[in-house]
Structure formats: C-alpha cells, structure tokens
Coordinates of C-alpha atoms in Angstrom, one line a residue:
Chain S
X122 CA -25.9 -287.2 80.8
X123 CA -24.4 -284.1 79.6
X124 CA -25.9 -282.1 76.5
X125 CA -24.2 -281.7 73.1
X126 CA -24.0 -278.5 70.8
X127 CA -22.8 -279.2 67.7
X128 CA -21.0 -277.4 64.9
X129 CA -20.6 -278.6 61.5
X130 CA -17.2 -277.8 60.0
X131 CA -16.9 -276.0 57.0
X132 CA -14.0 -277.0 54.7
X133 CA -12.4 -275.3 52.0
X134 CA -9.7 -276.6 50.0
X135 CA -9.1 -279.4 52.1
X136 CA -8.5 -276.9 54.9
X137 CA -11.0 -276.0 57.8
X138 CA -12.3 -272.8 57.1
X139 CA -12.0 -269.8 59.7
X140 CA -15.9 -269.2 60.4
X141 CA -15.5 -273.0 61.8
X142 CA -13.6 -271.5 64.6
X143 CA -15.5 -268.7 64.8
X144 CA -18.7 -270.9 65.4
X145 CA -16.8 -273.2 67.7
X146 CA -16.0 -269.9 70.1
X147 CA -19.8 -269.3 70.0
X148 CA -20.5 -272.8 70.8
X149 CA -17.8 -273.0 73.7
X150 CA -19.7 -269.6 75.3
X151 CA -23.2 -271.3 74.8
X152 CA -22.0 -274.7 76.7
X153 CA -20.4 -272.8 79.3
X154 CA -23.9 -270.8 79.7
X155 CA -25.8 -274.1 79.7
X156 CA -23.5 -275.7 82.3
X157 CA -24.0 -279.3 83.6
X158 CA -21.0 -280.4 81.4
X159 CA -22.4 -279.7 78.2
X160 CA -19.7 -280.7 75.5
X161 CA -19.1 -279.5 72.2
X162 CA -18.5 -281.6 69.0
X163 CA -17.9 -280.8 65.8
X164 CA -19.2 -282.6 62.7
X165 CA -16.6 -282.9 60.1
X166 CA -17.1 -284.5 56.3
X167 CA -14.5 -284.3 53.8
X168 CA -11.3 -286.5 52.2
X169 CA -7.9 -286.4 53.7
X170 CA -8.9 -284.2 56.9
X171 CA -7.3 -286.6 59.8
X172 CA -4.7 -283.9 60.6
X173 CA -7.2 -281.0 60.0
X174 CA -9.4 -282.7 62.7
X175 CA -6.7 -282.3 65.4
X176 CA -7.1 -278.7 65.1
X177 CA -10.6 -278.8 66.0
X178 CA -10.0 -280.7 69.6
X179 CA -7.4 -277.5 70.1
X180 CA -10.4 -274.9 69.7
X181 CA -12.5 -276.3 72.5
X182 CA -14.2 -279.4 70.4
X183 CA -14.4 -282.3 72.9
X184 CA -15.1 -284.9 70.3
X185 CA -15.1 -284.7 66.4
X186 CA -17.1 -287.1 64.6
X187 CA -15.4 -287.5 61.1
X188 CA -16.3 -289.0 58.0
X189 CA -13.4 -289.1 55.6
X190 CA -13.8 -290.7 52.4
X191 CA -12.9 -289.8 48.8
X192 CA -16.8 -290.0 47.9
X193 CA -17.1 -287.1 50.2
X194 CA -14.3 -284.7 48.9
X195 CA -16.9 -282.4 47.2
X196 CA -20.3 -281.8 48.8
X197 CA -23.4 -283.0 47.6
X198 CA -26.8 -282.9 49.2
X199 CA -27.1 -286.9 48.3
X200 CA -24.4 -287.6 50.4
X201 CA -23.6 -285.2 53.0
X202 CA -27.1 -284.6 54.2
X203 CA -28.0 -288.1 54.8
X204 CA -24.9 -288.8 56.3
X205 CA -25.5 -286.2 59.2
X206 CA -28.8 -286.8 59.6
X207 CA -28.0 -290.0 60.6
X208 CA -25.4 -288.9 63.0
X209 CA -27.8 -286.3 64.7
X210 CA -30.6 -289.0 65.1
X211 CA -28.3 -291.5 67.0
X212 CA -26.8 -288.8 69.1
X213 CA -29.2 -286.2 69.5
X214 CA -27.6 -282.7 69.8
X215 CA -29.4 -279.9 71.5
X216 CA -28.2 -277.1 69.1
X217 CA -26.4 -277.3 65.9
X218 CA -24.5 -274.6 64.2
X219 CA -23.5 -274.3 60.6
X220 CA -21.8 -271.8 58.6
X221 CA -24.0 -269.5 56.5
X222 CA -21.7 -270.1 53.4
X223 CA -22.6 -271.5 50.0
X224 CA -22.3 -274.9 51.1
X225 CA -23.6 -274.4 54.6
X226 CA -26.6 -272.4 53.8
X227 CA -28.3 -275.3 51.6
X228 CA -26.6 -278.2 53.4
X229 CA -28.0 -276.7 57.3
X230 CA -31.6 -276.6 56.0
X231 CA -31.5 -279.8 53.8
X232 CA -30.6 -281.4 57.3
X233 CA -32.9 -279.5 59.3
X234 CA -35.5 -280.5 56.8
X235 CA -34.9 -284.0 57.3
X236 CA -35.1 -283.9 60.9
X237 CA -38.3 -282.0 60.9
X238 CA -36.8 -279.4 62.9
X239 CA -36.3 -275.4 62.6
X240 CA -33.5 -273.6 61.6
X241 CA -32.5 -269.8 61.9
X242 CA -30.8 -268.4 58.9
X243 CA -27.7 -266.1 58.7
X244 CA -27.9 -265.1 62.6
X245 CA -26.0 -261.8 64.0
X246 CA -25.8 -263.3 67.5
X247 CA -27.1 -266.4 69.6
X248 CA -28.2 -266.2 73.2
X249 CA -29.9 -268.4 75.6
X250 CA -33.4 -267.7 76.9
X251 CA -34.3 -267.8 80.7
X252 CA -35.1 -271.4 79.8
X253 CA -31.9 -272.2 78.4
X254 CA -33.3 -272.5 74.9
X255 CA -31.7 -271.1 72.1
X256 CA -32.5 -267.4 71.1
X257 CA -31.2 -266.4 67.6
X258 CA -31.2 -263.0 66.2
X259 CA -31.8 -262.5 62.7
X260 CA -32.1 -260.0 60.3
X261 CA -34.9 -259.2 57.8
X262 CA -35.7 -256.7 55.5
X263 CA -32.2 -256.5 54.5
X264 CA -31.3 -255.8 58.1
X265 CA -33.8 -253.1 58.9
X266 CA -35.4 -255.2 61.5
X267 CA -33.9 -257.9 63.8
X268 CA -36.1 -260.6 64.9
X269 CA -35.6 -263.4 67.5
X270 CA -36.3 -266.7 66.3
X271 CA -36.7 -269.5 68.7
X272 CA -37.4 -273.3 68.3
X273 CA -39.0 -274.1 71.1
X274 CA -40.4 -277.8 70.6
X275 CA -37.9 -279.4 68.6
X276 CA -34.7 -280.7 68.7
X277 CA -31.8 -280.0 67.4
X278 CA -32.4 -275.9 67.4
X279 CA -30.2 -275.2 64.3
X280 CA -28.9 -272.0 63.2
X281 CA -26.7 -270.7 60.4
X282 CA -24.3 -268.0 60.6
X283 CA -22.1 -266.1 58.3
X284 CA -18.1 -265.6 58.3
X285 CA -17.1 -262.7 60.3
X286 CA -20.2 -262.4 62.5
X287 CA -18.4 -263.9 65.7
X288 CA -14.9 -263.4 66.7
X289 CA -12.5 -266.6 67.0
X290 CA -11.4 -266.6 70.5
X291 CA -9.5 -269.5 72.3
X292 CA -11.4 -271.5 74.7
X293 CA -11.4 -270.9 78.5
X294 CA -11.0 -274.5 79.0
X295 CA -8.7 -277.0 77.0
X296 CA -9.6 -280.3 76.8
X297 CA -6.8 -283.2 77.3
X298 CA -9.2 -286.0 76.6
X299 CA -10.2 -284.8 73.3
X300 CA -11.0 -287.5 70.6
X301 CA -11.8 -287.9 67.0
X302 CA -14.2 -290.6 66.0
X303 CA -14.0 -292.0 62.7
X304 CA -17.3 -293.1 60.8
X305 CA -16.7 -296.6 59.0
X306 CA -18.2 -295.6 55.7
X307 CA -17.9 -299.2 54.4
X308 CA -21.9 -300.2 54.5
X309 CA -22.7 -296.3 53.7
X310 CA -20.4 -296.2 50.4
X311 CA -22.6 -299.4 48.8
X312 CA -26.1 -297.6 49.4
X313 CA -24.9 -294.5 47.6
X314 CA -26.5 -293.5 44.5
X315 CA -25.4 -290.0 42.8
X316 CA -26.7 -290.6 39.4
X317 CA -29.1 -287.7 39.7
X318 CA -26.4 -285.2 40.6
X319 CA -22.6 -285.8 40.9
X320 CA -20.4 -282.9 41.6
X321 CA -17.7 -282.6 38.9
X322 CA -14.9 -280.3 40.1
X323 CA -14.4 -276.9 42.0
X324 CA -12.8 -274.4 40.4
X325 CA -11.4 -271.2 42.7
X326 CA -10.7 -267.5 41.8
X327 CA -8.7 -266.0 44.4
X328 CA -9.7 -262.5 45.0
X329 CA -7.3 -259.6 43.6
X330 CA -5.5 -258.4 47.0
X331 CA -5.8 -258.8 50.7
X332 CA -9.1 -261.0 51.4
X333 CA -11.6 -258.6 52.9
X334 CA -11.8 -260.5 56.2
X335 CA -8.2 -260.2 56.9
X336 CA -7.8 -256.2 56.3
X337 CA -7.6 -253.8 59.0
X338 CA -8.6 -251.3 56.5
X339 CA -11.2 -251.6 54.1
X340 CA -12.1 -249.0 51.2
X341 CA -15.5 -249.4 50.2
X342 CA -17.4 -247.7 46.8
X343 CA -20.7 -247.6 46.2
X344 CA -22.9 -246.6 42.9
X345 CA -21.6 -243.0 43.4
X346 CA -18.1 -243.9 42.6
X347 CA -19.4 -243.1 39.1
X348 CA -17.0 -244.6 36.9
X349 CA -14.6 -247.5 36.2
X350 CA -11.8 -245.3 36.5
X351 CA -12.7 -243.7 39.7
X352 CA -12.9 -247.5 40.5
X353 CA -9.3 -248.0 39.9
X354 CA -8.5 -244.9 42.0
X355 CA -10.3 -246.5 44.9
X356 CA -8.5 -249.7 44.4
X357 CA -5.3 -247.8 44.5
X358 CA -6.1 -246.0 47.6
X359 CA -6.9 -249.4 49.4
X360 CA -3.5 -250.8 48.0
X361 CA -1.6 -247.6 49.4
X362 CA -3.3 -248.3 52.8
X363 CA -2.3 -251.9 53.0
X364 CA -6.0 -252.6 53.0
X365 CA -8.9 -254.3 50.6
X366 CA -11.6 -252.7 48.4
X367 CA -15.2 -253.6 49.1
X368 CA -18.5 -252.7 47.6
X369 CA -22.3 -252.4 47.6
X370 CA -24.1 -254.2 44.9
X371 CA -24.4 -251.7 42.2
X372 CA -20.8 -251.8 41.2
X373 CA -21.1 -255.4 40.8
X374 CA -24.1 -254.4 38.5
X375 CA -21.7 -252.1 36.7
X376 CA -19.0 -254.3 36.4
X377 CA -16.7 -252.2 38.0
X378 CA -15.9 -255.5 40.5
X379 CA -16.9 -259.0 41.6
X380 CA -19.4 -260.0 43.9
X381 CA -16.6 -261.8 45.9
X382 CA -16.3 -258.2 47.4
X383 CA -19.6 -257.2 48.5
X384 CA -20.5 -256.4 51.7
X385 CA -23.8 -256.6 53.2
X386 CA -26.7 -259.0 53.5
X387 CA -26.0 -260.6 50.4
X388 CA -22.3 -260.4 50.7
X389 CA -19.7 -260.6 53.8
X390 CA -19.8 -259.2 56.9
X391 CA -16.7 -257.3 57.8
X392 CA -15.1 -255.9 60.9
X393 CA -11.9 -253.9 60.0
X394 CA -10.4 -251.0 62.4
X395 CA -11.2 -248.8 59.6
X396 CA -13.9 -248.3 57.0
X397 CA -13.7 -245.9 54.6
X398 CA -16.9 -245.6 52.4
X399 CA -17.3 -243.4 48.9
X400 CA -20.2 -242.9 47.2
X401 CA -22.5 -245.2 49.0
X402 CA -26.2 -244.1 50.1
X403 CA -26.3 -246.7 53.2
X404 CA -28.8 -249.2 52.5
X405 CA -29.8 -251.2 55.4
X406 CA -28.5 -254.5 53.1
X407 CA -25.3 -252.9 53.3
X408 CA -25.0 -251.4 56.9
X409 CA -25.8 -254.9 58.3
X410 CA -22.4 -256.0 56.9
X411 CA -20.3 -253.4 58.0
X412 CA -21.3 -251.9 61.3
X413 CA -19.2 -253.9 63.4
X414 CA -16.1 -251.6 61.6
X415 CA -13.9 -249.8 64.3
X416 CA -14.0 -246.4 62.6
X417 CA -16.3 -245.2 59.8
X418 CA -15.7 -242.7 57.4
X419 CA -17.9 -241.8 54.7
X420 CA -17.7 -239.4 51.8
X421 CA -20.8 -238.6 50.3
X422 CA -22.1 -235.5 48.2
X423 CA -25.8 -236.0 49.7
X424 CA -25.6 -234.8 53.2
X425 CA -29.0 -236.6 53.8
X426 CA -27.2 -240.0 52.7
X427 CA -28.3 -243.0 55.5
X428 CA -24.8 -244.0 55.5
X429 CA -23.6 -240.6 57.7
X430 CA -25.8 -241.7 60.4
X431 CA -23.6 -245.0 60.9
X432 CA -20.6 -242.8 60.2
X433 CA -18.1 -241.6 62.9
X434 CA -16.6 -239.1 60.5
X435 CA -19.0 -237.4 58.0
X436 CA -17.4 -235.6 54.4
X437 CA -20.2 -233.9 52.6
X438 CA -18.7 -233.7 49.3
X439 CA -17.8 -234.7 45.9
X440 CA -15.7 -237.7 45.6
X441 CA -14.4 -236.8 42.3
X442 CA -12.3 -234.2 44.2
X443 CA -11.7 -235.9 47.4
X444 CA -10.6 -239.3 46.1
X445 CA -7.6 -238.3 43.6
X446 CA -6.6 -235.6 46.4
X447 CA -6.5 -238.5 49.2
X448 CA -4.3 -240.9 47.0
X449 CA -2.4 -238.1 46.3
X450 CA -1.7 -237.0 49.8
X451 CA -1.2 -240.5 51.0
X452 CA 1.5 -241.0 48.5
X453 CA 3.3 -237.6 49.4
X454 CA 2.9 -238.9 53.0
X455 CA 4.4 -242.0 52.7
X456 CA 7.3 -241.2 50.6
Chain O
X34 CA -37.0 -283.6 24.9
X35 CA -39.8 -281.1 26.8
X36 CA -39.5 -280.2 30.3
X37 CA -41.9 -279.1 32.5
X38 CA -41.1 -276.7 35.4
X39 CA -42.6 -275.0 38.4
X40 CA -41.6 -271.9 39.7
X41 CA -42.1 -270.9 43.2
X42 CA -42.3 -267.2 43.7
X43 CA -42.8 -265.2 46.5
X44 CA -44.6 -261.9 46.8
X45 CA -42.5 -259.2 48.6
X46 CA -42.5 -255.6 49.8
X47 CA -40.3 -254.0 47.3
X48 CA -36.6 -253.8 48.6
X49 CA -36.0 -250.7 47.4
X50 CA -38.4 -249.0 50.2
X51 CA -37.0 -251.2 53.0
X52 CA -36.1 -248.0 55.0
X53 CA -39.6 -247.2 55.2
X54 CA -40.5 -250.7 57.2
X55 CA -41.0 -249.6 61.0
X56 CA -42.2 -251.3 63.8
X57 CA -45.6 -251.0 65.2
X58 CA -44.4 -249.7 69.2
X59 CA -47.5 -251.5 70.8
X60 CA -48.4 -254.3 68.7
X61 CA -44.7 -255.0 67.7
X62 CA -45.6 -256.1 64.5
X63 CA -44.1 -254.9 61.2
X64 CA -45.5 -251.9 59.5
X65 CA -45.1 -251.9 55.7
X66 CA -47.7 -249.2 55.1
X67 CA -47.4 -248.0 51.6
X68 CA -44.7 -250.1 50.0
X69 CA -45.8 -251.8 46.9
X70 CA -45.6 -255.4 46.4
X71 CA -43.3 -256.8 43.8
X72 CA -42.1 -260.3 42.5
X73 CA -38.6 -261.1 44.6
X74 CA -35.5 -260.0 42.2
X75 CA -34.1 -263.4 42.5
X76 CA -37.6 -265.1 42.0
X77 CA -37.7 -263.2 38.6
X78 CA -34.5 -264.9 37.4
X79 CA -36.0 -268.5 38.3
X80 CA -38.6 -267.7 35.8
X81 CA -36.6 -266.4 33.1
X82 CA -34.6 -269.8 33.8
X83 CA -37.6 -271.5 33.1
X84 CA -38.9 -269.6 30.1
X85 CA -35.4 -270.1 28.6
X86 CA -35.7 -274.0 29.0
X87 CA -39.3 -273.9 27.5
X88 CA -38.1 -271.8 24.7
X89 CA -35.1 -274.5 23.7
X90 CA -36.9 -277.6 24.6
X91 CA -40.7 -277.2 24.8
X92 CA -42.8 -278.3 27.6
X93 CA -44.6 -275.9 29.9
X94 CA -44.0 -273.3 32.6
X95 CA -46.3 -273.3 35.7
X96 CA -45.9 -270.9 38.6
X97 CA -46.4 -271.6 42.4
X98 CA -47.3 -269.1 45.1
X99 CA -48.2 -269.3 48.9
X100 CA -49.4 -265.9 49.5
X101 CA -52.7 -264.2 50.8
X102 CA -55.2 -263.8 47.9
X103 CA -53.8 -260.2 47.0
X104 CA -51.0 -261.9 45.5
X105 CA -53.1 -262.6 42.2
X106 CA -51.8 -259.2 40.9
X107 CA -48.5 -260.4 41.1
X108 CA -49.0 -263.7 39.7
X109 CA -50.9 -262.0 36.7
X110 CA -47.4 -260.0 36.3
X111 CA -45.5 -263.4 36.1
X112 CA -48.0 -265.0 33.5
X113 CA -47.2 -261.7 31.3
X114 CA -43.5 -262.7 31.5
X115 CA -44.7 -265.9 29.9
X116 CA -45.4 -268.5 32.2
X117 CA -48.4 -270.8 31.1
X118 CA -50.4 -271.0 34.4
X119 CA -50.4 -269.9 37.9
X120 CA -51.3 -271.7 41.5
X121 CA -51.9 -269.5 44.6
X122 CA -52.2 -271.5 47.7
X123 CA -53.9 -269.0 50.2
X124 CA -55.6 -269.8 53.5
X125 CA -55.2 -268.6 57.0
X126 CA -54.0 -272.0 57.7
X127 CA -51.0 -271.6 55.9
X128 CA -50.1 -268.1 57.6
X129 CA -47.3 -267.7 60.2
X130 CA -45.1 -270.6 58.1
X131 CA -41.6 -271.0 58.6
X132 CA -39.4 -272.4 56.1
X133 CA -40.1 -275.8 56.8
X134 CA -43.9 -275.4 56.8
X135 CA -43.6 -273.2 53.7
X136 CA -41.8 -275.8 51.8
X137 CA -44.1 -278.5 52.7
X138 CA -46.9 -276.5 51.7
X139 CA -45.1 -275.8 48.4
X140 CA -44.3 -279.5 48.0
X141 CA -47.9 -280.4 48.5
X142 CA -49.2 -277.8 46.1
X143 CA -46.7 -279.3 43.6
X144 CA -48.0 -283.0 44.2
X145 CA -51.5 -281.6 43.8
X146 CA -50.6 -279.7 40.4
X147 CA -49.2 -283.3 39.3
X148 CA -52.0 -285.3 40.0
X149 CA -54.5 -283.2 38.1
X150 CA -52.3 -283.4 35.1
X151 CA -51.2 -287.1 35.8
X152 CA -47.2 -285.8 35.2
X153 CA -44.6 -285.2 37.3
X154 CA -42.4 -281.9 37.1
X155 CA -38.9 -282.2 35.7
X156 CA -37.7 -278.9 37.3
X157 CA -38.6 -276.8 40.2
X158 CA -37.3 -273.3 40.3
X159 CA -36.9 -270.8 43.3
X160 CA -35.3 -267.7 43.6
X161 CA -32.2 -268.0 45.7
X162 CA -33.5 -265.9 48.2
X163 CA -36.5 -263.7 49.1
X164 CA -36.0 -260.0 49.6
X165 CA -37.6 -259.7 52.9
X166 CA -36.7 -262.6 55.1
X167 CA -34.0 -263.7 53.0
X168 CA -33.2 -267.2 54.7
X169 CA -32.5 -268.9 51.5
X170 CA -33.7 -272.3 53.0
X171 CA -36.9 -273.1 51.0
X172 CA -35.3 -274.4 48.1
X173 CA -33.2 -277.2 49.9
X174 CA -35.9 -277.9 52.3
X175 CA -38.4 -278.1 49.2
X176 CA -36.0 -280.6 47.7
X177 CA -36.0 -282.5 50.9
X178 CA -39.6 -282.9 50.7
X179 CA -39.8 -283.9 47.2
X180 CA -37.0 -286.4 47.8
X181 CA -35.2 -284.8 44.9
X182 CA -31.7 -283.7 44.6
X183 CA -31.4 -279.8 45.1
X184 CA -28.6 -277.0 44.2
X185 CA -28.5 -273.6 45.7
X186 CA -26.6 -270.5 44.2
X187 CA -26.9 -272.1 40.7
X188 CA -25.2 -269.2 38.6
X189 CA -24.8 -271.5 35.2
X190 CA -27.4 -273.9 33.9
X191 CA -27.2 -275.8 30.5
X192 CA -28.5 -278.8 28.8
X193 CA -25.1 -281.1 28.3
X194 CA -26.5 -283.4 25.6
X195 CA -29.9 -284.4 24.3
X196 CA -30.2 -287.3 26.6
X197 CA -31.2 -285.2 29.3
X198 CA -28.2 -284.2 31.3
X199 CA -27.5 -280.9 32.4
X200 CA -24.6 -279.1 33.3
X201 CA -24.7 -276.5 36.3
X202 CA -22.6 -274.2 38.3
X203 CA -23.0 -273.2 41.8
X204 CA -21.3 -270.1 43.3
X205 CA -18.8 -270.7 46.2
X206 CA -16.8 -268.1 48.2
X207 CA -14.2 -267.1 45.7
X208 CA -15.1 -269.7 42.9
X209 CA -17.4 -272.1 41.8
X210 CA -18.4 -275.8 41.6
X211 CA -19.5 -277.5 38.6
X212 CA -22.4 -280.3 38.5
X213 CA -23.6 -282.9 36.4
X214 CA -27.4 -283.5 37.0
X215 CA -30.8 -284.8 35.6
X216 CA -34.2 -284.1 36.3
X217 CA -36.0 -283.9 38.6
X218 CA -33.9 -281.3 40.3
X219 CA -34.7 -278.3 42.3
X220 CA -32.6 -275.4 41.7
X221 CA -32.3 -272.1 43.8
X222 CA -31.2 -269.7 41.0
X223 CA -28.5 -266.9 41.6
X224 CA -29.5 -263.6 40.5
X225 CA -26.4 -263.9 38.1
X226 CA -27.5 -266.5 35.9
X227 CA -29.5 -264.4 33.3
X228 CA -31.1 -260.9 32.9
X229 CA -34.8 -261.6 33.3
X230 CA -37.2 -260.2 30.3
X231 CA -39.2 -257.2 30.2
X232 CA -43.0 -257.5 30.4
X233 CA -44.6 -256.6 27.1
X234 CA -47.7 -255.2 26.5
X235 CA -48.8 -258.2 24.3
X236 CA -47.8 -260.3 27.3
X237 CA -50.3 -258.4 29.6
X238 CA -52.9 -258.8 27.4
X239 CA -52.2 -262.8 27.2
X240 CA -51.8 -263.0 30.9
X241 CA -55.5 -261.9 31.2
X242 CA -56.7 -265.4 29.9
X243 CA -54.0 -267.6 31.3
X244 CA -55.4 -269.7 33.8
X245 CA -54.9 -268.8 37.5
X246 CA -56.0 -271.7 40.0
X247 CA -56.3 -270.8 44.0
X248 CA -56.4 -273.7 46.4
X249 CA -57.1 -273.1 49.9
X250 CA -56.5 -275.9 52.8
X251 CA -59.3 -278.1 51.7
X252 CA -57.9 -278.4 48.2
X253 CA -54.4 -279.9 49.6
X254 CA -56.0 -283.0 50.9
X255 CA -53.0 -284.9 51.1
X256 CA -51.2 -282.4 53.3
X257 CA -50.8 -283.1 57.1
X258 CA -51.9 -280.4 59.8
X259 CA -48.6 -281.0 61.9
X260 CA -46.4 -279.5 59.0
X261 CA -48.7 -276.5 57.9
X262 CA -48.7 -272.9 58.9
X263 CA -47.7 -271.5 62.3
X264 CA -48.8 -274.5 64.6
X265 CA -46.7 -276.8 61.8
X266 CA -43.7 -274.7 62.2
X267 CA -40.7 -275.6 64.3
X268 CA -39.2 -272.1 64.4
X269 CA -41.4 -269.4 66.3
X270 CA -40.9 -265.5 66.2
X271 CA -40.2 -263.6 69.5
X272 CA -39.6 -260.2 69.9
X273 CA -38.6 -257.9 66.8
X274 CA -36.5 -254.6 67.0
X275 CA -34.7 -252.0 64.9
X276 CA -31.2 -252.0 65.6
X277 CA -29.5 -249.1 66.6
X278 CA -26.4 -248.6 64.9
X279 CA -26.2 -244.8 65.0
X280 CA -22.8 -243.2 65.5
X281 CA -21.8 -239.7 66.3
X282 CA -21.2 -238.4 62.7
X283 CA -18.6 -235.5 63.4
X284 CA -18.6 -233.3 60.1
X285 CA -15.6 -232.9 58.2
X286 CA -15.5 -229.4 56.6
X287 CA -13.3 -227.1 55.0
X288 CA -11.4 -226.9 51.5
X289 CA -10.9 -230.1 50.1
X290 CA -7.3 -229.9 51.0
X291 CA -8.1 -229.4 54.6
X292 CA -10.4 -232.2 54.6
X293 CA -8.2 -234.3 53.1
X294 CA -5.5 -233.4 55.9
X295 CA -8.0 -234.4 58.3
X296 CA -8.6 -237.7 56.9
X297 CA -5.0 -238.4 56.8
X298 CA -4.7 -237.8 60.4
X299 CA -7.8 -239.9 61.2
X300 CA -6.2 -242.7 59.4
X301 CA -2.7 -242.5 61.3
X302 CA -4.5 -241.9 64.6
X303 CA -6.3 -245.4 64.2
X304 CA -3.2 -247.3 63.3
X305 CA -3.0 -247.2 59.4
X306 CA 0.3 -247.7 58.2
X307 CA 0.5 -245.6 55.1
X308 CA 2.7 -247.0 52.3
X309 CA 2.9 -245.8 48.8

C-alpha cells in the first residue's frame, strides 16, 4: 500500500491560505523523494469550503479529506483536534505538515499530543534522511543555531512551517483522478461539547498598504529609526518604491507600527527581491526572517552592526541624513 | 470567586546574549558560557496575568518549572514578583525532554500539587513561547494531557461576569479571535497582554520565606517512564550547526548625495520601479 503525506490546510476568511500551497509544494517534493507511489492528501476543516477544496487537487493533492460544517466555521481545540486525530488514527499518514500560523501552531501540537507523536516546530527546511525518515531543520536561540529534529520511532512525523519559508511550485505531475472525501458529521455533532470554550467571532484588521509576503521591495526599520517622524518617512519611501514597510521588535514596542509587519522568528519570513534596512542592528531573531531576500542593503551608523555581515551593500551613515535624501531623490527621479 | 492558578516558567539563557551562543566543534553541543539565565520574557507576562487575576478575585498563584536545580534562583525571582509558592521538577530522568515529554512532566507536577492540596487548578498560564527553543508547543500539549481547553497567543483576558465566565482574545494574522470560556483553561500568554511588574525590595525579602518545593522522579509516582525525559520523547535531536548567511557587504562610500545616487542605481538595477 502506498504511503501518505498529509498537509493540514490553513483557512483564512473562507479561503485556502497561501501557506497551504507552499506546504503542498514541499509535500509533493517529499512524496517524489519517498517514491513507491506515495500520495499527498490534504485535511481541510471549515464551513462552505467545497469549491475551495477543488483548488487543492490542482496543486498536487490526490485526496482532500473535507469536514465541512457550520460548527467548524471557526477554529476551536475542542472540535478541530479530535476530528483530525480520528482521521489520522484511521488512515495513518507517515508525515503531516501544519502551517506555523496562529491556528496551526496550536492545533498541530494538540493533535501531536493526542497521537503521542513528535512535532518539529517552525521548520526552515524539511528533508529525508538516508532511511527515508523526515529530517526537520529547526532554528533555536532566535535563529543563531539550526538543529535537526528527527522522529525515528513514532508516526506521523509532524512538522510546522511558517508562511513564506517554502516557495509555491506547481506540481510536476497533475492528478486526473483526485477526489474530495466528505466526512459525515452527523454522529460527531451530537457528541460535541463546547461549553468550556466557545469561539465567538473573528475580526480582521487588514494591514496598511501592500502585504509583506507580496512585496518585491521591503523597507525595514529597527530601533535606530529613532522617531515616529522618521518612521512616517520610512513608510513614504516604501510607498514610493511600490513596496511594503517591515520592522523588528523595538518599533512595535515603541508604538511606531504594529506587530503585523514584524519580520523574524516571532514575526514573518519574507523573500523580497530587495530589502532595504534602516537602523537595524541585526539580531539573529530578525536575520532568520529576512535572509532569503534577493539583495540586502543596510544603513546603520554603527559599522560593527551584525546586519552588515548579511548585507550585499553597506551604508555606514546616519539615517537622519540618508533617509530624507533618498525619499527626495526617488521623488525627483520618478517625476 | 477566588481562582487558583499555576504558572509554568522556563529559565532560559538571556535572549540579549544569543549572539554569544556557539557550537562546540568537537562535542557538537551548544555552548552558552557566561550567558546569564533569566525568566523568559513571555513567562513574565504569564505571571503578571495570574497575579492580576488573584488581585481581583483572590485565590493563589503557584509557579512550576521543570529545570536543573540551579533554577531555584530564578524561581525566587518569580516569587519576588508576587507568586505564593514555587515547585521545581528536577531530575536527570526529566532531562532531554521534547515538548511532549516536557508537557507530560508538567502535567504530572500539576496533578501532584493538586493531590497534595485536594483541589483543582482553575487556570494554567504559560508564556506563549520560550526564548530559546521557541517551539510554542508546550501550552497546547499541556492542555491535551490535562484534558482541558487550551488557547495560545492570548492577547486579552477579562472576567465577563461574576458567574465564572471569561472573555478572551487570541491573535490571528491580521486580526484577532474572540472567545468565551470558563475554567479550567490552559492559556499561552502573548507578550502584548500586559506589562510585567517590577520586583520590589520588599518582594525580594518576602520571597526568601515563601515555600519552594523540589520534586524528583520518585516524587512523581503517578508518572509513566514511557513519556519522561529523552527516552520518552518522540522527537530526537540530530546535528546542530550555525547557518552561514554571510554576504559580500560592499561598502558604499562618499558624500551622502553620492551614496543616495548609488542606492538609486542599485534599486533600478534590481528591477525596482520608482514611482512617486
């Protein structure tokens, strides 16, 4: 019997989130490496997702296991975890990937806990070792160190990966016989008890400007930006370059911007064509989230700032001088 | 209605010094020499949440940690913040635990405290993630062992009424989710829930007299070896390495105007369309 690699689909606002396709791309790659007809299957929970499920078949899933029910409209550990666990117990996947998002990062370990198996968190790469077991590369100490995590004696071997780590790639082989298997939830609904914890509502606050993961140019600021006024200038620069603004932890703490644009181990991983960093010291927490950028340009007064070691171009200067001049120069060049 | 809480804390090497973390080239282990141990930043927010709950409704705040014996100092610090008592689970048998084994050991510790006092905890608080491993998995898995609902990334937490109902918010990408819950609950606390209080001299004085209990393997008599320590951990660590992320780092020199001129050229050469 062929083995199965599973991807748990991340759903946002009734749509499959991009990270799901990134995970599917890696799952397709791992299935190819495992060989012997290994199949990729997707677990999908939510409400009103039938048409979305079809998209997963186009991206390499052989089967989509779908639980579609109003009771699953919002995530709850009391509904999602037992359902996923029952599927895994019955069908025994060998590998199961989750998005390391707000939902995936709590649901994945809960399911791993129920299955008494291992889960590698926030992986930066997934490989197979010479025994064809999953080898997960995981950062620790804010990305200073990368460790291999193995799960040699338990199944499924589970892992979570942040959005933006893997590149979304069309599958090599498209299935023509992919199918959606819909779970009958009649019995299950009667057993449901959410009295201890009920999801009430979801409120989205779309970020200002272009989403970070879609921006080809990212202008990123650190504590060295110094003032709210400079921060506005930074946003102006990002806008005039058709890009997005990003930050490290201190600008969030200072209240210049929100956590939604934070890059690094506690934020997002990005891979823009160009990354322009201002006043960033380059703590490993941050570098871990931006080192996949195409070209890195950094401006910092401190010539010993660690960010310079991971930069293609170094500007050792006061950003109070460089930033306004650059904003002005771009306005002039583009007018 | 008074609530009894337990806060799980992890002593970690101070995140400010992670640039000094190295790998021993021979033993292939992590060297953290000279880096002070501190309470994780998110754990402090978890303690603050428990203290605020006690201040409003009464009850007790216990602190629980699975760590080497020298973590006693860190636990005294937490007691100085205001916690009532501390428990340290320390034994070689617990060493090398992954998140599943760690959460199991903490679960056994919690049940032991409860059995000794003949009560059940209402709230179990954890920091969202530790500063070192940062897997953020322990709170969810602890909830599963305890068999109670768990939330992670909690950024708002308040009593909804006097009937024991609470309103909570968890952070989502670009937004939040609102929940209604009642204890027992396991909560992974996000750093923006609160600002942890400073430790006062009076707090330090009081902490010296507060109870700190150390339990080893033999004290957790209900625990099964299958789930403890390295041998009870489904995940095992392989090689470790320092990622090489170095780039060429060409220095752009000259007057500020010349530098900005070069920057504009670099942007254009890399396909950036300049628009006002």
